[in-house]
Tab-separated table of C-alpha atoms in Angstrom:
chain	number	residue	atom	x	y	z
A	142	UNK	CA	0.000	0.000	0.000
A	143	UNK	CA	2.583	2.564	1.468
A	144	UNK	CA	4.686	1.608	-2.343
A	145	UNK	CA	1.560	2.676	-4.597
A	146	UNK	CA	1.185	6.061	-2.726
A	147	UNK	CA	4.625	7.144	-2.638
A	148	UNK	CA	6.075	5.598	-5.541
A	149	UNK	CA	5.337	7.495	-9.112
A	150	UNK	CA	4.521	5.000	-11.595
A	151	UNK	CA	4.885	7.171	-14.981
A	152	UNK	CA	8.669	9.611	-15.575
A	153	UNK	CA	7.956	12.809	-13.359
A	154	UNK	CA	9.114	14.413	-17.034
A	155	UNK	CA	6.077	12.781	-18.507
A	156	UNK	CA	4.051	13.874	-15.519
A	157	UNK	CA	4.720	17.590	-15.820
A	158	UNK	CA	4.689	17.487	-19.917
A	159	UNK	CA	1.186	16.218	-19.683
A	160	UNK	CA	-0.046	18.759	-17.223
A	161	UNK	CA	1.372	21.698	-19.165
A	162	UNK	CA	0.270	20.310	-22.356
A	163	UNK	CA	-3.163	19.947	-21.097
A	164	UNK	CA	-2.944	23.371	-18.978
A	165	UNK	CA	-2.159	25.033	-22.519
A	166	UNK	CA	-4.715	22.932	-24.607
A	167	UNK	CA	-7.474	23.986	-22.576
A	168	UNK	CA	-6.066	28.127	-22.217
A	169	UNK	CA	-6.562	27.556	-26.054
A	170	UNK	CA	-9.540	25.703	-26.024
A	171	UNK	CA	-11.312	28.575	-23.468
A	172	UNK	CA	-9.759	30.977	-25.373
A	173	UNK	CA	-11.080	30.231	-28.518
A	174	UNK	CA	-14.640	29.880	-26.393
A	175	UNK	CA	-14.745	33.598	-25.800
A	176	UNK	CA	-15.137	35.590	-23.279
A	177	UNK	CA	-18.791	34.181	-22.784
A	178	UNK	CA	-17.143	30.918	-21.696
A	179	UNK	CA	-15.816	32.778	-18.894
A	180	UNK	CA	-18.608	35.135	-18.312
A	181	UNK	CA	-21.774	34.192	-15.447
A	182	UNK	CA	-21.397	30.605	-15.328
A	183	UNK	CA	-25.291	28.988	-16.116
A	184	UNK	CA	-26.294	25.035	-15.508
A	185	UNK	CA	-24.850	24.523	-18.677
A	186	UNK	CA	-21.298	26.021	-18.079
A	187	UNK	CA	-21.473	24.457	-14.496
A	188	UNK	CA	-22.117	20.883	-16.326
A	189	UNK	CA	-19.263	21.263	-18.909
A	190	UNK	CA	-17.083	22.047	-16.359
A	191	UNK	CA	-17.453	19.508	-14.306
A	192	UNK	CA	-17.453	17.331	-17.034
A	193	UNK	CA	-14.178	18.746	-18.623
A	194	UNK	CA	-12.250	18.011	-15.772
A	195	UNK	CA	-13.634	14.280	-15.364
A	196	UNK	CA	-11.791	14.593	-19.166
A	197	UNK	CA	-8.704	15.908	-18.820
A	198	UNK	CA	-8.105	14.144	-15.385
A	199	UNK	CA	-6.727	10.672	-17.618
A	200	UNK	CA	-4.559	13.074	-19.954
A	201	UNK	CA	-3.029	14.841	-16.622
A	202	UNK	CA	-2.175	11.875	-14.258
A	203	UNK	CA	-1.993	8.712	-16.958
A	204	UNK	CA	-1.249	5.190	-15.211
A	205	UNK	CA	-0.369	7.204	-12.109
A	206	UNK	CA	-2.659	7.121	-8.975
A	207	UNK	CA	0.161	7.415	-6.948
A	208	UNK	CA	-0.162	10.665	-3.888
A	209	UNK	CA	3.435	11.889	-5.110
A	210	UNK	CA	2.072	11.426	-8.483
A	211	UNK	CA	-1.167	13.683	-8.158
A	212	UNK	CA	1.022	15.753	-6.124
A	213	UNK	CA	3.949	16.663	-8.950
A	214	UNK	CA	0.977	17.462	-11.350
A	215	UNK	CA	-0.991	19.605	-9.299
A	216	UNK	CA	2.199	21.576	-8.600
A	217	UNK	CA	3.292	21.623	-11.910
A	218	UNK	CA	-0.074	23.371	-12.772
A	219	UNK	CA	-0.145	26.029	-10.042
A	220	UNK	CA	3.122	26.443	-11.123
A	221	UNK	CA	2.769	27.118	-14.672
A	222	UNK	CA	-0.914	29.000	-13.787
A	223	UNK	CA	1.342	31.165	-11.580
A	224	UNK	CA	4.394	32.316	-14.598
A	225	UNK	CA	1.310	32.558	-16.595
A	226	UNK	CA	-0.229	34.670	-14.524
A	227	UNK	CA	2.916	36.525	-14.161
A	228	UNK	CA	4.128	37.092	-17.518
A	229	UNK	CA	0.032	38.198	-18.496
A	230	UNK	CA	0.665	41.079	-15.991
A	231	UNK	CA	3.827	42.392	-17.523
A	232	UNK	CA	3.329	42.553	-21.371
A	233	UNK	CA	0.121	43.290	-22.362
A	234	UNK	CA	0.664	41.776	-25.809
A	235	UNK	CA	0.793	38.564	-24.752
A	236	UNK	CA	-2.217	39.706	-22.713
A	237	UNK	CA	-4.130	40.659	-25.775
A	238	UNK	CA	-2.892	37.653	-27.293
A	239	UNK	CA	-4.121	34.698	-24.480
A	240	UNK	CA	-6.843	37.050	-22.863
A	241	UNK	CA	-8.282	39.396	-26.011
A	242	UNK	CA	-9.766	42.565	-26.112
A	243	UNK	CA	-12.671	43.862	-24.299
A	244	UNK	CA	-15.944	44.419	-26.863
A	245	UNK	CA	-18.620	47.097	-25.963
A	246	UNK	CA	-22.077	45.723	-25.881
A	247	UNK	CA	-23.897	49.202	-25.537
A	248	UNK	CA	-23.127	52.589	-26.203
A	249	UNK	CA	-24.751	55.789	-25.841
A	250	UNK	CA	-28.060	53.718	-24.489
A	251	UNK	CA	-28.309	51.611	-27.873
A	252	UNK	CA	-26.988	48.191	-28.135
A	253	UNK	CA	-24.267	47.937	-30.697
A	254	UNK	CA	-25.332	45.727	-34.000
A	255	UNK	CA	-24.063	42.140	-33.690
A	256	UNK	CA	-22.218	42.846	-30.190
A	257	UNK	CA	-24.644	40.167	-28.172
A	258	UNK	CA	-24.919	37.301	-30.878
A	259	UNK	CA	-21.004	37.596	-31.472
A	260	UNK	CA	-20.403	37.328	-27.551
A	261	UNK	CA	-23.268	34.446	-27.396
A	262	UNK	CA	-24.416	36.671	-24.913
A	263	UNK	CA	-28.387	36.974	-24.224
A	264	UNK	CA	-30.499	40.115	-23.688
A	265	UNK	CA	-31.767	39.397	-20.650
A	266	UNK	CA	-27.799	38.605	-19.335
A	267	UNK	CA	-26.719	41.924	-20.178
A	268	UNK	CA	-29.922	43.470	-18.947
A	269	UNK	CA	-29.372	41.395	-15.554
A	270	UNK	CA	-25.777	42.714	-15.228
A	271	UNK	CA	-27.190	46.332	-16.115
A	272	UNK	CA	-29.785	45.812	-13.217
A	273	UNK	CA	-26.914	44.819	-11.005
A	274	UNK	CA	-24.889	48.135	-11.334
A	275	UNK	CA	-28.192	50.604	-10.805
A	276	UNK	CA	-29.582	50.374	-14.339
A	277	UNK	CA	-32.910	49.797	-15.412
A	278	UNK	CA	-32.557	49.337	-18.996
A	279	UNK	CA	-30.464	49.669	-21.794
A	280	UNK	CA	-31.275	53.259	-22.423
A	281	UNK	CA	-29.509	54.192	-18.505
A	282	UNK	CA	-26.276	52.771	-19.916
A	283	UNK	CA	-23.890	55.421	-21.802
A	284	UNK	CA	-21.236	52.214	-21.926
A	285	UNK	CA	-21.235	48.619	-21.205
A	286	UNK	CA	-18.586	46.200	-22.517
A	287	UNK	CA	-17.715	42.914	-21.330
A	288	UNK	CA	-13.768	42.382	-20.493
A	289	UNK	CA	-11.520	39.524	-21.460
A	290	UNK	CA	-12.117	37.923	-18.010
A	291	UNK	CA	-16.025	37.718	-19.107
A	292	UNK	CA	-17.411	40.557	-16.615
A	293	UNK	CA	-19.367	42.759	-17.888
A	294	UNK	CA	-18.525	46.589	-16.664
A	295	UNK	CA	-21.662	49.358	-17.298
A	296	UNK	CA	-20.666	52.859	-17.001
A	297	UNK	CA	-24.341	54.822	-15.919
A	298	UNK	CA	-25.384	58.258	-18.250
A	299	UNK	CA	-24.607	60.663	-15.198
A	300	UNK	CA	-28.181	61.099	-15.095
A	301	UNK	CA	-28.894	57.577	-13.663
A	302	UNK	CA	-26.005	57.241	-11.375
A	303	UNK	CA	-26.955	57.027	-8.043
A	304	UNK	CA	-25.903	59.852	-5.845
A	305	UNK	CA	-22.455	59.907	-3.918
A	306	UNK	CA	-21.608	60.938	-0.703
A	307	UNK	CA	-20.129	64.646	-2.024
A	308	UNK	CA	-23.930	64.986	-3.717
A	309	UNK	CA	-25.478	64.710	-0.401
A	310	UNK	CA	-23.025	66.216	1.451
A	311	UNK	CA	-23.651	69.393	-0.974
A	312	UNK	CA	-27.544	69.336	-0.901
A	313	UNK	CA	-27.054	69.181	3.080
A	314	UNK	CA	-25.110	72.329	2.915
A	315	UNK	CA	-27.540	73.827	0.322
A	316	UNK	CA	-30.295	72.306	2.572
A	317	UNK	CA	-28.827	74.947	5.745
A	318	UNK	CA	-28.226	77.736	3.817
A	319	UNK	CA	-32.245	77.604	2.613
A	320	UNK	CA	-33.260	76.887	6.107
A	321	UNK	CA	-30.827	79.423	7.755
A	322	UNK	CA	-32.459	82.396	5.252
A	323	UNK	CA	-35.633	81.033	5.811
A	324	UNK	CA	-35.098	81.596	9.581
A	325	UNK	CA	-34.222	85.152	9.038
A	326	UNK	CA	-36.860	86.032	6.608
A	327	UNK	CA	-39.303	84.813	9.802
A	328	UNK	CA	-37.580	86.651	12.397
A	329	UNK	CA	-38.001	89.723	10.339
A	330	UNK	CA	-34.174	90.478	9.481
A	331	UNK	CA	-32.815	90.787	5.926
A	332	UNK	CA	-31.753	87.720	4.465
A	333	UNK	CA	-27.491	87.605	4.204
A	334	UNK	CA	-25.822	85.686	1.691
């Protein structure tokens, strides 16, 4: 028992080739997905998932059911996830490149022609996600656009954003200044500015 644990069965090489080589099949394979893919996961997303990495689990690991085994390849992937992850946040090419581009959805309160069936991306997502950020509809948004990392940001026409703490803080002091003249139009004394 204590031999099939500690004991890899396959080369540790072949272990960590396999892992990356998955690990970059399936960057590709998400990549070429879209940003949708990576978007608000639904039942369906939540299936493939779990189903994809019932998949790859063979591909990864091989003959090898050993602990040390499982062990090498799931450091090997945080490992490469992590230079990945790294090398992403200094050159934005290769940022570009893996990640993409983020594509605006609505402008100006008007969806933009194709946007939503190029993104595979439903009405009532994007309305959701506009609902989410203080929107009602469509027509609230002066910019929505969903990033490489499948969120979607909406930007509010200034009209519909909800008020910030300087707003209030401003009517309050408007608020005194009314109340204080108010005061000494009833006591009788001329108002001062």
């Amino acid at each position: 028992m204590w031999h099939d644990l500690v004991v890899v069965q396959i080369p540790i090489v072949e272990k960590v080739v396999r892992t990356v080589a998955v690990y970059a099949l399936l960057l590709v394979l998400f990549r070429i997905a879209g940003k949708r893919g990576l978007a608000q996961l639904n039942t369906f997303d939540m299936v493939v998932v779990f189903l994809l990495s019932n998949v790859v689990q063979n591909a990864i690991i091989g003959n090898d059911n050993s602990l040390v085994g499982g062990a090498i390849g799931a450091a090997t992937l945080i490992a490469v996830n992590s230079g990945v992850t790294r090398w992403l946040a200094r050159d934005p090419r290769a940022a570009r490149v893996l990640e993409g581009t983020p594509t605006t959805v609505v402008r100006n309160g008007t969806l933009v022609p194709g946007a939503l069936h190029s993104l595979a991306l439903r009405p009532s997502e994007l309305e959701h996600a506009i609902r989410i950020q203080n929107g009602d509809t469509v027509s609230d948004v002066a910019r929505a656009r969903l990033e490489p990392d499948g969120q979607l940001l909406v930007t509010l026409k200034a009209g519909e954003q909800s008020a910030t703490r300087d707003d209030v803080e401003d009517l309050r002091r408007r608020l005194e200044t009314i109340e204080r003249l108010l005061t000494e139009i009833a006591d009788g004394r001329r108002p001062s500015r």
